[in-house]
Amino acid sequence: MKFQRFLSRTSRFVLCLTASYALPLYAAPKTDTASVTRAALDPSLVDGRGANAHFVEQEAENAVTDGTIIGPARTAYTLPAEASGRAAVKLLPGQYVEFTLPEAANAITVRYSIPDSPTGGGITAPLDVSVNGRSLVTMTLTSQYSWLYNQYPFSNDPNAGLLFPDQYITECACVPSATTPPPIITKPFRPNHFYDEQRLLLGHRYQSGDKIRLTTPASSNAAWTVIDLLDSELVGPPQHRDEPAVNVQRFGADPTGQSDSADAFDTAIAFAKQWHREVYLPPGTYQVNRHILVDNVTIEGAGNWYTIVKGHQVTLSSPLPDGSVHTGVGFYGKYAADGGSSNVHLSGFAIEGDVRERIDSDQVNGIGGALSNSTIEGLYIHHTKVGMWLDGPMSNLTIHNNIIVDQIADGINFHTGVTNSVVTNNFVRNTGDDALAMWSDKIEDANNTFDHNTVQTPVLANGIALYGGTDNTISNNLVADPIREGSGLQVGSRFGAQPFTGSLWITNNTTVRSGPFELNWNIGLGAIWIYALEGSINADIEVVGNSFLDNTYNAIMLVSDFPVKDLYTITNVHFKDDRVDGTGTSVVSARVAGSASFENVDARYVGAVGVNNCGSFHFTPAGSEFTLIDLGSNDGGGTTGPWLAPWELPNTITCDDRPPVVPPPPPSPWDPSL
Ligand SMILES: [Ca+2]
């Protein structure tokens, strides 16, 4: 999403009265060693929100270890910041972390980080897995898919100088190439995307109470191994399909992964379409190093733990018409310009890509093209650029029950005229850009729903982002730990998107540890960030029933940008029945002209004055250009009093963008009397 290019390079917008950068430190929740969390929270605090996953999650920082807990800390470009719950365990060679299984399991997922190689490109290192003291297997961890550096769109070279010395950078608050003497740039510059995850079938069903120990061998070549969390799961048996389903192995597909199976897939698909049958991918690893074109076909695997479609990146001799200079494994519908695809149904397999750098013109996504009247269900998508990048116009796609992790860019993006489509019960972790996005580029996305998805630790940009569109719904999602240049939920007139029209419903979502620090603006964001950069936002936006938990800075931000602050406004946003449990600074930060209404928006543990109202920065005697409409029952507050105090209404200037941050206590059950 070419994020950084669009950010303000000016600090003029920041009218700070104080400059306290004290970053919050948070106490880890006290939990027993078998404790299951969701987004590092007691599950009761996020009940009904997010995806209903097949696995249970345990944070390493709550487990038994002789290593060192790192964090909690939220400063970008650090290992704790990118960890779930903003904390993890660092193991030196010989050290371990041990989890007690909370439920029966035969499979685990380890989220970890190990160092990069000195010149970039990654290393591999061992991790011993034992159960109840008996050695089981040694995993081979890798950092080949992690560790990016430098300015957007990043580099794998930790020793590189600035990629764009002619661009403003916040570290020196200068344009390095235009500055004398040149600023000293610390290398590696802006390291990020530290983590990766790996799945392991244990080969045996273990019971609740059994102890899974992860040990870094004393001889490990990795100077350290950071373990963030363990997911454990009882995976069902592989799903077999007999005739008449078309088995790709009949057409020469190789389940050992030794020989290329792409042509066999094509032949099987053609045969299946001719005879109106489904395609079956039996258990195995199939090497596919290009797109598989899908149209009017059903492809089913044996389950995403068993059927793995795996590719390596291929450098093309000349660019493709779509601009790609690489290709790789992916299932693609026909592009809309070629008529698009329809009636495609993909389920029950994994897509393992090999994307290690960000090249925006490359189509190296897990799923791509246009897929109307289609379903994508039960996939596990790993190490591709974007998990699912749909290029419309297209309509009626259902994306259900998928896991998308360790992406170079977005998780799922509805790009250009995607309509009447649903994204539900998906789990998205460690994307390198927006985890879930609708981008109304040229043609608006309309009548779509993102519901009951879980998003964790997008290392850049937002958990869920909407750039234009009409009558879309974001509901019942759980978004945790956005890290930089984005927030939990963004509504933005950006990236050339069509305007917001009709209504936008943002209902019953929960964000946690969101509202991060905006490095380029040097201010804190809000967990929901409404951003009028390229035009006014005046569609009906209903923000109802959401919980914004443990906000690093603000819960709600409405903002323009300094060069356009007198051009664009935000109006017609309505907050109702929302809960704000803890803000480092304010509940609302308004840095734009316009208005919003508030009804039964309750808050507690508010770290600064409830409303930071800068309006459009004219500071006239008439007050701020932004008006808060109080529809009643906006209760609670912090040490500075009620969050929406009468003296702040409707438009008292309270502009203080950098008040001291007062870290709130960890989220806890909500007091119903509020
Ligand atoms: Ca963690």
CSV table of C-alpha atoms and ligand atoms in Angstrom, one decimal, residues 59 61 84 87-88 228, ligand 1:
chain,number,residue,atom,x,y,z
A,59,GLU,CA,2.2,-16.6,25.4
A,61,GLU,CA,6.0,-14.7,28.7
A,84,SER,CA,2.1,-10.8,20.8
A,87,ALA,CA,6.5,-9.4,25.3
A,88,ALA,CA,8.3,-12.6,24.6
A,228,ASP,CA,6.8,-15.3,21.4
B,1,CA,CA,4.3,-13.0,23.5
